[in-house]
Short mmCIF file of C-alpha atoms (C1' of nucleotides) in Angstrom, two decimals:
data_model
loop_
_atom_site.label_atom_id
_atom_site.label_comp_id
_atom_site.label_asym_id
_atom_site.label_seq_id
_atom_site.Cartn_x
_atom_site.Cartn_y
_atom_site.Cartn_z
CA MET A 846 20.59 147.15 -163.16
CA LYS A 847 24.26 146.23 -163.61
CA PRO A 848 25.76 146.46 -167.05
CA ALA A 849 25.86 143.39 -169.06
CA ASP A 850 29.54 142.66 -168.45
CA ALA A 851 28.90 142.21 -164.84
CA THR A 852 27.75 138.64 -165.62
CA PRO A 853 30.92 136.90 -166.99
CA HIS A 854 30.58 134.13 -169.52
CA PRO A 855 30.57 130.79 -167.52
CA CYS A 856 33.18 129.38 -169.81
CA SER A 857 35.38 132.56 -169.74
CA GLN A 858 37.94 131.02 -167.45
CA CYS A 859 38.01 127.64 -169.32
CA PRO A 860 41.15 127.15 -171.34
CA MET A 861 38.93 125.98 -174.31
CA TYR A 862 36.86 129.12 -174.16
CA ARG A 863 38.04 130.54 -177.56
CA THR A 864 36.78 127.37 -179.38
CA SER A 865 33.78 126.57 -177.02
CA VAL A 866 30.49 126.05 -178.61
CA TRP A 867 29.07 128.56 -176.01
CA GLU A 868 31.64 131.25 -176.73
CA PRO A 869 29.44 133.12 -179.38
CA ALA A 870 26.63 133.32 -176.72
CA GLY A 871 25.19 136.92 -176.86
CA ALA A 872 24.66 139.20 -173.71
CA GLY A 873 21.17 137.73 -173.08
CA SER A 874 22.35 134.22 -173.59
CA VAL A 875 25.04 134.46 -171.17
CA ALA A 876 22.52 134.97 -168.37
CA ILE A 877 20.62 132.02 -169.32
CA LEU A 878 23.82 130.02 -169.58
CA ASN A 879 24.94 131.03 -166.04
CA ARG A 880 21.62 129.77 -164.76
CA GLY A 881 21.65 126.43 -166.51
CA PHE A 882 25.36 125.81 -166.06
CA THR A 883 26.54 122.96 -163.72
CA ARG A 884 29.78 121.16 -163.34
CA ARG A 885 30.14 117.41 -162.46
CA ASP A 886 32.99 115.24 -161.56
CA LEU A 887 33.10 111.68 -162.76
CA GLN A 888 35.06 108.79 -161.50
CA PRO A 889 36.34 106.00 -163.75
CA GLY A 890 33.25 103.87 -164.43
CA ASP A 891 30.62 106.59 -163.88
CA VAL A 892 28.13 106.77 -166.56
CA LEU A 893 27.29 110.42 -167.84
CA PHE A 894 24.36 109.22 -169.90
CA ALA A 895 23.10 105.79 -170.93
CA GLU A 896 22.22 104.45 -174.32
CA GLY A 897 18.53 104.99 -175.09
CA SER A 898 18.15 107.67 -172.30
CA GLU A 899 16.62 111.05 -173.30
CA ASN A 900 19.03 113.91 -173.68
CA ARG A 901 19.20 116.12 -170.74
CA GLY A 902 21.77 118.63 -171.92
CA VAL A 903 24.87 119.35 -173.89
CA TYR A 904 28.06 118.41 -172.14
CA CYS A 905 31.49 119.83 -172.52
CA LEU A 906 34.44 117.93 -171.16
CA SER A 907 36.83 120.22 -169.37
CA GLY A 908 39.12 117.40 -168.45
CA GLY A 909 39.61 113.58 -168.27
CA LEU A 910 38.60 110.90 -170.72
CA ILE A 911 35.15 109.74 -171.65
CA ALA A 912 34.31 106.78 -173.80
CA LEU A 913 31.24 106.69 -176.08
CA ARG A 914 29.82 103.28 -176.75
CA THR A 915 27.05 101.51 -178.46
CA HIS A 916 25.61 98.14 -177.36
CA ARG A 917 24.46 95.49 -179.73
CA ASP A 918 21.62 93.18 -178.94
CA ASP A 919 23.93 90.20 -178.71
CA GLY A 920 25.46 91.89 -175.71
CA THR A 921 28.75 93.01 -177.22
CA SER A 922 29.45 96.63 -177.49
CA SER A 923 31.44 98.91 -179.77
CA LEU A 924 33.63 101.90 -178.69
CA LEU A 925 32.86 104.57 -181.02
CA ARG A 926 34.74 107.60 -179.80
CA LEU A 927 37.10 108.91 -177.03
CA ALA A 928 36.13 112.32 -175.77
CA TYR A 929 39.01 114.54 -174.25
CA ARG A 930 39.18 118.03 -172.88
CA GLY A 931 37.25 120.49 -175.02
CA ASP A 932 35.11 117.92 -176.71
CA VAL A 933 31.41 118.20 -176.69
CA ILE A 934 29.29 115.23 -176.18
CA GLY A 935 25.68 114.68 -176.21
CA PHE A 936 25.12 117.10 -179.02
CA ARG A 937 24.02 114.34 -181.50
CA SER A 938 20.91 113.68 -179.41
CA PHE A 939 20.45 117.44 -178.68
CA LEU A 940 20.47 118.33 -182.40
CA GLY A 941 18.81 115.09 -183.41
CA ASP A 942 15.93 113.00 -182.08
CA GLY A 943 16.73 113.70 -178.38
CA VAL A 944 17.71 110.11 -177.50
CA HIS A 945 21.24 109.11 -176.89
CA ARG A 946 22.40 106.34 -179.08
CA THR A 947 25.65 105.96 -177.19
CA GLU A 948 26.61 105.41 -173.63
CA ALA A 949 29.16 107.87 -172.15
CA ARG A 950 31.28 106.35 -169.45
CA ALA A 951 34.28 107.93 -167.79
CA LEU A 952 37.60 106.06 -168.31
CA LEU A 953 39.55 108.41 -166.22
CA PRO A 954 38.54 110.98 -163.49
CA SER A 955 36.72 113.68 -165.63
CA ARG A 956 34.97 116.82 -165.27
CA VAL A 957 32.00 117.90 -167.48
CA CYS A 958 30.39 121.25 -167.79
CA THR A 959 26.64 120.72 -168.36
CA VAL A 960 24.17 122.99 -170.02
CA ALA A 961 20.65 121.70 -169.21
CA ARG A 962 18.73 120.98 -172.33
CA HIS A 963 15.96 123.48 -171.90
CA ASP A 964 18.61 126.27 -171.48
CA ALA A 965 20.67 125.03 -174.22
CA GLU A 966 17.69 125.37 -176.57
CA ARG A 967 17.03 128.74 -175.34
CA VAL A 968 20.70 129.80 -175.92
CA VAL A 969 20.67 128.15 -179.37
CA HIS A 970 17.42 130.03 -180.24
CA ALA A 971 18.78 133.31 -178.98
CA SER A 972 22.37 132.92 -180.43
CA PRO A 973 22.39 131.24 -183.76
CA PRO A 974 26.26 131.36 -183.93
CA VAL A 975 26.19 128.65 -181.05
CA LEU A 976 24.16 126.48 -183.37
CA ALA A 977 26.66 127.00 -185.98
CA ARG A 978 29.51 125.76 -183.68
CA LEU A 979 27.43 122.70 -182.63
CA ALA A 980 26.95 122.00 -186.35
CA GLY A 981 30.62 122.23 -186.81
CA ARG A 982 31.25 119.76 -184.09
CA ALA A 983 28.76 117.30 -185.83
CA VAL A 984 30.79 117.75 -189.07
CA ASP A 985 34.02 116.98 -187.05
CA GLU A 986 32.40 113.84 -185.74
CA LEU A 987 31.39 113.00 -189.32
CA ASP A 988 34.76 113.47 -190.63
CA ALA A 989 36.23 111.30 -187.92
CA ALA A 990 33.72 108.49 -188.54
CA ARG A 991 34.46 108.51 -192.24
CA GLU A 992 38.18 108.56 -191.59
CA ARG A 993 37.68 105.50 -189.50
CA ILE A 994 35.72 103.91 -192.36
CA VAL A 995 38.33 104.61 -194.98
CA ALA A 996 41.17 103.57 -192.56
CA THR A 997 39.43 100.18 -192.04
CA MET A 998 39.43 99.53 -195.73
CA GLY A 999 42.68 100.88 -196.72
CA ARG A 1000 45.14 99.91 -193.98
CA SER A 1001 46.09 96.72 -192.14
CA ASN A 1002 44.99 96.07 -188.63
CA LYS A 1003 48.42 96.14 -187.35
CA ALA A 1004 49.00 99.52 -188.95
CA ARG A 1005 45.74 100.76 -187.45
CA LEU A 1006 46.66 99.68 -183.97
CA ALA A 1007 50.09 101.25 -184.29
CA THR A 1008 48.39 104.61 -185.27
CA LEU A 1009 46.02 104.30 -182.43
CA LEU A 1010 48.72 103.61 -179.96
CA THR A 1011 50.59 106.62 -181.26
CA GLU A 1012 47.74 108.87 -180.94
CA LEU A 1013 47.14 107.66 -177.34
CA MET A 1014 50.76 108.16 -176.61
CA GLU A 1015 50.43 111.84 -177.79
CA ARG A 1016 47.88 112.42 -175.08
CA HIS A 1017 48.71 110.15 -172.34
CA GLY A 1018 52.56 109.64 -172.86
CA THR A 1019 55.41 111.08 -170.90
CA GLN A 1020 59.01 111.27 -171.93
CA GLU A 1021 61.39 108.77 -170.51
CA ASP A 1022 65.03 108.73 -171.65
CA GLY A 1023 64.40 108.51 -175.31
CA TYR A 1024 61.23 106.71 -175.06
CA LEU A 1025 57.54 107.70 -174.61
CA ARG A 1026 55.81 105.88 -171.94
CA MET A 1027 52.00 105.70 -171.01
CA HIS A 1028 49.53 103.93 -168.87
CA LEU A 1029 46.97 102.69 -171.23
CA PRO A 1030 43.56 104.10 -170.43
CA LEU A 1031 41.95 101.37 -172.41
CA SER A 1032 41.45 97.55 -171.90
CA ARG A 1033 42.48 95.20 -174.70
CA ALA A 1034 38.77 94.86 -175.52
CA ASP A 1035 38.30 98.68 -175.97
CA LEU A 1036 41.45 98.66 -178.15
CA ALA A 1037 39.97 95.76 -180.13
CA ASP A 1038 36.75 97.88 -180.72
CA LEU A 1039 38.59 100.80 -181.87
CA VAL A 1040 40.64 98.75 -184.28
CA GLY A 1041 37.80 96.61 -185.32
CA VAL A 1042 39.09 93.15 -184.40
CA GLN A 1043 38.59 90.71 -181.52
CA ARG A 1044 40.32 90.93 -178.24
CA GLU A 1045 42.57 87.84 -178.89
CA THR A 1046 43.78 89.42 -182.18
CA VAL A 1047 44.80 92.52 -180.30
CA SER A 1048 47.08 90.37 -178.18
CA ARG A 1049 48.60 89.04 -181.38
CA LEU A 1050 48.94 92.27 -183.03
CA ILE A 1051 50.69 93.60 -179.92
CA ARG A 1052 53.00 90.67 -180.09
CA ARG A 1053 53.88 91.61 -183.72
CA LEU A 1054 54.44 95.28 -182.95
CA GLU A 1055 56.76 94.07 -180.17
CA ASP A 1056 58.45 91.79 -182.50
CA ASP A 1057 58.98 94.75 -184.91
CA GLY A 1058 60.63 96.67 -181.97
CA SER A 1059 58.42 99.74 -182.25
CA PHE A 1060 56.53 99.09 -178.96
CA HIS A 1061 57.03 97.34 -175.82
CA PHE A 1062 54.21 96.35 -173.52
CA ALA A 1063 53.85 95.30 -169.89
CA CYS A 1064 50.14 94.83 -169.21
CA ARG A 1065 48.94 98.50 -169.53
CA GLU A 1066 52.27 100.11 -169.49
CA VAL A 1067 53.47 100.84 -172.94
CA TRP A 1068 56.81 102.18 -174.34
CA MET A 1069 57.14 103.49 -177.69
CA ARG A 1070 60.15 104.54 -179.71
CA HIS A 1071 60.30 108.31 -180.08
CA PRO A 1072 59.12 109.29 -183.58
CA GLY A 1073 62.34 109.64 -185.64
CA MET A 1074 64.32 107.23 -183.51
CA ARG A 1075 63.76 104.53 -185.92
CA ASN A 1076 67.05 102.58 -185.48
CA ARG A 1077 66.71 101.29 -182.01
CA ALA A 1078 64.65 98.56 -180.78
CA ILE A 1079 62.77 98.58 -177.40
CA GLY A 1080 63.34 95.97 -174.80
CA MET B 369 5.30 146.35 -204.44
CA LYS B 370 3.62 142.93 -204.30
CA PRO B 371 2.92 141.24 -201.08
CA ALA B 372 5.57 138.66 -199.83
CA ASP B 373 3.44 135.64 -200.93
CA ALA B 374 3.85 136.82 -204.54
CA THR B 375 7.43 135.18 -204.42
CA PRO B 376 6.66 131.54 -203.90
CA HIS B 377 9.25 129.36 -202.32
CA PRO B 378 11.47 127.86 -204.92
CA CYS B 379 11.08 124.38 -203.26
CA SER B 380 7.27 124.81 -202.89
CA GLN B 381 6.57 122.56 -205.73
CA CYS B 382 9.22 119.92 -204.73
CA PRO B 383 7.70 116.59 -203.38
CA MET B 384 10.51 116.88 -200.53
CA TYR B 385 9.40 120.41 -199.75
CA ARG B 386 8.07 119.48 -196.22
CA THR B 387 11.50 118.19 -195.05
CA SER B 388 13.60 120.34 -196.99
CA VAL B 389 16.36 122.20 -195.34
CA TRP B 390 15.18 125.41 -197.02
CA GLU B 391 11.52 125.03 -196.00
CA PRO B 392 11.86 127.17 -192.85
CA ALA B 393 13.24 130.10 -194.80
CA GLY B 394 11.46 133.35 -193.75
CA ALA B 395 9.85 135.62 -196.24
CA GLY B 396 13.15 137.71 -196.60
CA SER B 397 15.09 134.62 -197.21
CA VAL B 398 12.70 133.31 -199.93
CA ALA B 399 13.74 136.18 -202.05
CA ILE B 400 17.43 135.49 -201.59
CA LEU B 401 16.70 131.81 -202.33
CA ASN B 402 14.88 132.62 -205.52
CA ARG B 403 17.80 134.62 -206.64
CA GLY B 404 20.44 131.99 -205.90
CA PHE B 405 18.60 128.95 -206.90
CA THR B 406 19.60 126.90 -209.98
CA ARG B 407 18.87 123.42 -211.29
CA ARG B 408 21.12 121.19 -213.02
CA ASP B 409 20.76 117.78 -214.84
CA LEU B 410 23.59 115.43 -214.48
CA GLN B 411 24.28 112.31 -216.78
CA PRO B 412 25.98 109.22 -215.36
CA GLY B 413 29.59 109.97 -214.85
CA ASP B 414 29.07 113.70 -214.42
CA VAL B 415 30.82 115.25 -211.48
CA LEU B 416 28.91 117.64 -209.25
CA PHE B 417 32.03 118.67 -207.35
CA ALA B 418 35.55 117.20 -206.94
CA GLU B 419 37.26 116.03 -203.93
CA GLY B 420 39.50 118.85 -202.68
CA SER B 421 37.62 121.56 -204.60
CA GLU B 422 35.93 124.48 -202.80
CA ASN B 423 32.34 124.50 -201.80
CA ARG B 424 30.25 126.54 -204.06
CA GLY B 425 26.86 125.86 -202.62
CA VAL B 426 24.44 123.48 -200.98
CA TYR B 427 23.01 120.86 -203.30
CA CYS B 428 19.61 119.08 -203.03
CA LEU B 429 19.07 116.13 -205.04
CA SER B 430 15.48 116.08 -206.56
CA GLY B 431 16.02 112.89 -208.32
CA GLY B 432 18.46 110.30 -209.44
CA LEU B 433 21.47 108.76 -207.85
CA ILE B 434 24.92 110.34 -206.87
CA ALA B 435 27.81 108.57 -205.26
CA LEU B 436 30.10 110.30 -202.85
CA ARG B 437 33.58 108.97 -202.86
CA THR B 438 36.88 109.71 -201.41
CA HIS B 439 40.23 108.86 -203.03
CA ARG B 440 43.26 107.53 -201.19
CA ASP B 441 46.84 108.53 -202.11
CA ASP B 442 47.43 105.04 -203.63
CA GLY B 443 44.86 105.60 -206.22
CA THR B 444 42.07 103.46 -204.88
CA SER B 445 38.76 105.16 -203.82
CA SER B 446 36.06 104.42 -201.21
CA LEU B 447 32.42 104.87 -201.91
CA LEU B 448 31.13 106.65 -198.73
CA ARG B 449 27.56 107.26 -199.50
CA LEU B 450 24.78 106.97 -201.99
CA ALA B 451 22.50 110.20 -202.20
CA TYR B 452 18.87 109.83 -203.46
CA ARG B 453 15.98 112.08 -203.86
CA GLY B 454 15.66 114.59 -201.01
CA ASP B 455 19.24 114.18 -199.83
CA VAL B 456 21.38 117.13 -199.33
CA ILE B 457 25.04 117.02 -200.33
CA GLY B 458 27.70 119.51 -199.93
CA PHE B 459 26.58 120.63 -196.58
CA ARG B 460 29.63 119.09 -194.92
CA SER B 461 32.04 121.46 -196.51
CA PHE B 462 29.44 124.18 -196.19
CA LEU B 463 29.13 123.88 -192.47
CA GLY B 464 32.78 122.97 -192.19
CA ASP B 465 36.13 124.16 -193.65
CA GLY B 466 34.73 124.91 -197.04
CA VAL B 467 36.56 122.20 -198.92
CA HIS B 468 34.91 119.08 -200.30
CA ARG B 469 36.45 115.83 -198.90
CA THR B 470 34.44 113.75 -201.30
CA GLU B 471 33.77 113.59 -204.91
CA ALA B 472 30.08 113.66 -206.00
CA ARG B 473 29.39 111.76 -209.27
CA ALA B 474 26.26 110.83 -210.74
CA LEU B 475 25.46 107.11 -211.03
CA LEU B 476 22.17 107.65 -212.94
CA PRO B 477 20.65 110.65 -214.57
CA SER B 478 20.03 113.13 -211.87
CA ARG B 479 18.72 116.52 -211.15
CA VAL B 480 20.15 118.70 -208.35
CA CYS B 481 18.87 122.05 -206.93
CA THR B 482 21.68 124.24 -205.96
CA VAL B 483 21.83 127.25 -203.71
CA ALA B 484 24.96 129.16 -204.34
CA ARG B 485 27.17 129.32 -201.29
CA HIS B 486 26.97 133.07 -200.59
CA ASP B 487 23.32 132.99 -200.79
CA ALA B 488 23.04 129.87 -198.58
CA GLU B 489 25.18 131.71 -196.14
CA ARG B 490 22.78 134.69 -196.12
CA VAL B 491 19.85 132.41 -195.92
CA VAL B 492 21.24 130.63 -192.79
CA HIS B 493 22.10 133.93 -191.23
CA ALA B 494 18.56 135.34 -191.78
CA SER B 495 16.77 131.92 -190.90
CA PRO B 496 18.45 130.01 -188.18
CA PRO B 497 15.95 127.15 -188.54
CA VAL B 498 17.52 126.41 -191.82
CA LEU B 499 20.79 126.05 -189.99
CA ALA B 500 19.01 123.68 -187.50
CA ARG B 501 17.79 121.51 -190.34
CA LEU B 502 21.30 121.44 -191.97
CA ALA B 503 22.64 120.43 -188.57
CA GLY B 504 20.10 117.60 -188.42
CA ARG B 505 21.27 116.30 -191.77
CA ALA B 506 24.80 116.14 -190.40
CA VAL B 507 23.52 114.27 -187.38
CA ASP B 508 21.77 111.80 -189.84
CA GLU B 509 25.07 111.28 -191.81
CA LEU B 510 26.96 110.75 -188.51
CA ASP B 511 24.39 108.10 -187.55
CA ALA B 512 24.75 106.40 -190.85
CA ALA B 513 28.48 106.29 -190.68
CA ARG B 514 28.36 105.01 -187.13
CA GLU B 515 25.88 102.32 -188.10
CA ARG B 516 28.18 101.29 -190.88
CA ILE B 517 31.09 101.12 -188.34
CA VAL B 518 29.17 99.03 -185.97
CA ALA B 519 27.84 96.73 -188.80
CA THR B 520 31.34 96.11 -190.04
CA MET B 521 32.33 94.91 -186.60
CA GLY B 522 29.11 92.80 -185.73
CA ARG B 523 27.92 91.27 -189.09
CA SER B 524 29.59 89.06 -191.69
CA ASN B 525 30.54 90.49 -195.00
CA LYS B 526 27.98 88.09 -196.70
CA ALA B 527 25.17 89.33 -194.44
CA ARG B 528 26.16 92.97 -195.05
CA LEU B 529 26.12 92.43 -198.76
CA ALA B 530 22.82 90.82 -198.50
CA THR B 531 21.52 93.74 -196.55
CA LEU B 532 22.89 96.24 -199.07
CA LEU B 533 21.19 94.45 -201.92
CA THR B 534 17.94 94.47 -200.29
CA GLU B 535 18.24 98.05 -199.60
CA LEU B 536 19.17 98.80 -203.26
CA MET B 537 16.20 96.47 -204.28
CA GLU B 538 13.79 98.69 -202.25
CA ARG B 539 14.88 101.66 -204.16
CA HIS B 540 15.50 100.20 -207.57
CA GLY B 541 13.66 97.04 -207.73
CA THR B 542 10.28 96.20 -209.65
CA GLN B 543 7.92 93.37 -208.95
CA GLU B 544 8.08 90.51 -211.36
CA ASP B 545 5.98 87.42 -210.75
CA GLY B 546 6.88 86.75 -207.21
CA TYR B 547 10.34 88.20 -207.36
CA LEU B 548 11.89 91.53 -207.08
CA ARG B 549 14.24 92.63 -210.10
CA MET B 550 16.47 95.35 -210.44
CA HIS B 551 19.25 96.65 -212.74
CA LEU B 552 22.13 97.21 -210.35
CA PRO B 553 23.22 100.87 -210.37
CA LEU B 554 26.67 99.98 -208.96
CA SER B 555 29.65 98.10 -210.24
CA ARG B 556 31.08 95.21 -208.33
CA ALA B 557 33.89 97.55 -207.12
CA ASP B 558 31.45 99.94 -205.68
CA LEU B 559 29.47 97.08 -203.99
CA ALA B 560 32.98 96.21 -202.60
CA ASP B 561 33.57 99.59 -201.31
CA LEU B 562 30.17 99.74 -199.55
CA VAL B 563 30.71 96.29 -198.02
CA GLY B 564 34.31 96.77 -197.22
CA VAL B 565 36.02 93.96 -199.19
CA GLN B 566 37.84 93.48 -202.30
CA ARG B 567 36.13 93.20 -205.80
CA GLU B 568 36.94 89.42 -206.09
CA THR B 569 35.51 88.75 -202.73
CA VAL B 570 32.23 90.48 -203.92
CA SER B 571 32.15 87.84 -206.77
CA ARG B 572 32.59 85.01 -204.37
CA LEU B 573 30.01 86.47 -201.79
CA ILE B 574 27.55 86.68 -204.71
CA ARG B 575 28.02 83.22 -205.62
CA ARG B 576 27.47 82.15 -202.04
CA LEU B 577 24.25 84.18 -201.87
CA GLU B 578 23.18 82.40 -205.05
CA ASP B 579 24.09 79.07 -203.53
CA ASP B 580 21.72 80.03 -200.76
CA GLY B 581 19.08 80.63 -203.13
CA SER B 582 18.12 84.10 -201.87
CA PHE B 583 19.53 85.94 -204.84
CA HIS B 584 20.21 85.31 -208.60
CA PHE B 585 22.50 87.40 -210.66
CA ALA B 586 23.09 87.96 -214.36
CA CYS B 587 25.70 90.56 -214.69
CA ARG B 588 23.98 93.76 -213.33
CA GLU B 589 20.56 92.19 -213.39
CA VAL B 590 19.46 91.01 -210.00
CA TRP B 591 16.51 88.90 -208.85
CA MET B 592 15.58 88.66 -205.14
CA ARG B 593 13.07 86.44 -203.40
CA HIS B 594 10.32 88.53 -202.02
CA PRO B 595 10.62 88.96 -198.28
CA GLY B 596 8.43 86.40 -196.77
CA MET B 597 8.70 83.93 -199.75
CA ARG B 598 11.41 82.03 -198.02
CA ASN B 599 10.64 78.54 -199.19
CA ARG B 600 11.42 78.92 -202.89
CA ALA B 601 14.84 79.16 -204.44
CA ILE B 602 15.61 81.28 -207.52
CA GLY B 603 16.94 80.08 -210.77
"C1'" DG C 972 33.49 92.93 -238.55
"C1'" DT C 973 38.03 94.24 -235.67
"C1'" DG C 974 40.64 96.06 -231.81
"C1'" DG C 975 41.06 98.33 -227.51
"C1'" DC C 976 39.32 99.13 -222.84
"C1'" DA C 977 36.98 98.25 -218.75
"C1'" DT C 978 34.38 95.01 -216.07
"C1'" DT C 979 33.66 90.57 -214.24
"C1'" DG C 980 34.57 85.78 -212.94
"C1'" DT C 981 37.69 81.90 -211.43
"C1'" DG C 982 41.55 79.63 -209.70
"C1'" DA C 983 45.54 78.94 -206.42
"C1'" DC C 984 48.09 80.25 -202.52
"C1'" DG C 985 49.29 82.11 -198.05
"C1'" DC C 986 48.21 84.70 -194.37
"C1'" DT C 987 45.23 86.69 -191.11
"C1'" DC C 988 41.68 86.58 -188.31
"C1'" DG C 989 37.60 84.57 -185.68
"C1'" DT C 990 36.35 80.92 -182.54
"C1'" DC C 991 36.87 77.81 -178.95
"C1'" DA C 992 39.53 76.30 -175.10
"C1'" DA C 993 42.50 76.58 -171.39
"C1'" DA C 994 45.71 78.80 -168.19
"C1'" DG C 995 47.79 82.64 -165.90
"C1'" DA C 996 47.70 87.36 -163.60
"C1'" DC C 997 45.49 90.55 -160.69
"C1'" DA C 998 42.32 92.71 -157.69
"C1'" DA C 999 38.34 92.53 -154.52
"C1'" DG C 1000 36.07 90.47 -150.92
"C1'" DG C 1001 35.07 86.88 -147.44
"C1'" DC D 1246 44.46 82.21 -146.49
"C1'" DC D 1247 41.05 80.98 -150.30
"C1'" DT D 1248 37.48 82.18 -153.58
"C1'" DT D 1249 35.63 84.72 -157.27
"C1'" DG D 1250 35.60 87.23 -161.20
"C1'" DT D 1251 37.70 90.01 -164.65
"C1'" DC D 1252 41.23 90.92 -167.71
"C1'" DT D 1253 45.02 88.92 -170.54
"C1'" DT D 1254 47.68 85.65 -173.03
"C1'" DT D 1255 48.54 81.52 -175.66
"C1'" DG D 1256 47.56 77.50 -178.42
"C1'" DA D 1257 45.07 74.89 -182.20
"C1'" DC D 1258 42.17 74.82 -185.90
"C1'" DG D 1259 39.50 76.19 -189.83
"C1'" DA D 1260 37.24 79.46 -192.68
"C1'" DG D 1261 37.41 83.68 -194.89
"C1'" DC D 1262 39.83 87.03 -197.27
"C1'" DG D 1263 43.53 89.56 -200.01
"C1'" DT D 1264 46.54 88.99 -203.68
"C1'" DC D 1265 48.11 87.74 -207.92
"C1'" DA D 1266 47.25 85.94 -212.34
"C1'" DC D 1267 44.53 84.94 -216.27
"C1'" DA D 1268 40.37 84.15 -218.94
"C1'" DA D 1269 35.92 85.61 -220.45
"C1'" DT D 1270 32.71 88.97 -221.30
"C1'" DG D 1271 30.61 93.08 -222.85
"C1'" DC D 1272 30.91 97.88 -224.71
"C1'" DC D 1273 32.32 101.32 -227.75
"C1'" DA D 1274 34.84 103.50 -231.43
"C1'" DC D 1275 36.54 102.82 -235.82
#
DNA sequence: GTGGCATTGTGACGCTCGTCAAAGACAAGG
DNA sequence: CCTTGTCTTTGACGAGCGTCACAATGCCAC
């Protein structure tokens, strides 16, 4: 039989390996991981899992952008979270009741690493530190949700939209002679969900941000004044 | 030496024992639990832990009512959660970075069972199912926070206040010739925090609920029409 | 009782946002 | 080309809410 280090950890080549939830898996768990590990590429619009469906595994996003939404009975939906590289999704239903309460849909071409549910359960059972990391992810999500609640009560819609755009710019923006520029990965309706207002209001908030000179919009193209360059307007 | 069952589980007499996070503790962990287990009674206004303080343990509420708040830099605060009997608090910082992000303050006379942090860590290490239950609690909190976000976007302030009052009535109300009556454990400011509006708006929402005939208020005394008795007004 | 102090209710005002409606922009498909 | 559907913007209107101000109430210590 080969020594244990002959079966490398499936995430060992991943840039997010150090903070991966699977990183603490013991030697025995690595074999399970390798068996239950699959990769999948998603195109924009592809659904990784549907709301109400049964959990089939724990997903780790190795690249791209995935939106987690809930749908209300009146047909409207709420965008609850954006997942980027290194984020783990599906752990809520994995740790909880086994049923997804959100829909995961790709907004950009994305790649997810999946550990099938049964194998994930075995790994968690054999390597409790993996469970501890999953719990840590749950706490992070809880913090984010509470931060959103607090921000809703304490800051104006315009300020929250500006913050959201700044965060998006950090992830999707590119430098362009003094400005930051990005192609918005979100529709106006999605922006509205994240800020907590109606679509039309987002249009008006965008207009007011442009009036302030901090942003310039052309459909989904956005220019933003570099942080620190507060004296020049855009456009 | 006595057999293992000579040291009973410290929660074994608790009405919430079956769902307690400590219930799955193994025989060895029970000894640790008994050593690190303390009870504490809180009076209204007493602070169990302060925002920004270091986690000193995991707290299980065996009775009463505790409010978890965050404070913003402008001096205002947000009431994030109400904890009742059986709820576990302090696990966020225990599972996370070790620093409380909320303040826990008793609203009613309360009793908390505490497992000191060091001992809790040893128990979790020795009995992974305990960690799984803590993770489950984190997921529950996450669900509650997301539910609140979704409700904020999808329902009117008046409807959310009515829902909140109904939930409070279920816990604090007593039957009174066809009505439910309770003494509100929350100030108007706290109600405002939970609904997500200003204090004055709560006063006006209350007036509108009274105009509808569904509630009657006298300071902190509240009467509510019994669910199903929709034909009679109150007052 | 009296004097603070916190809590609560009320009024006025202005702004923001939700809602409804309509029109333009754009891509996909026939 | 036109049609269709989706996304986005704009306008008009009204209701609701935040803000400020002030009065009323209740509570507690003295």
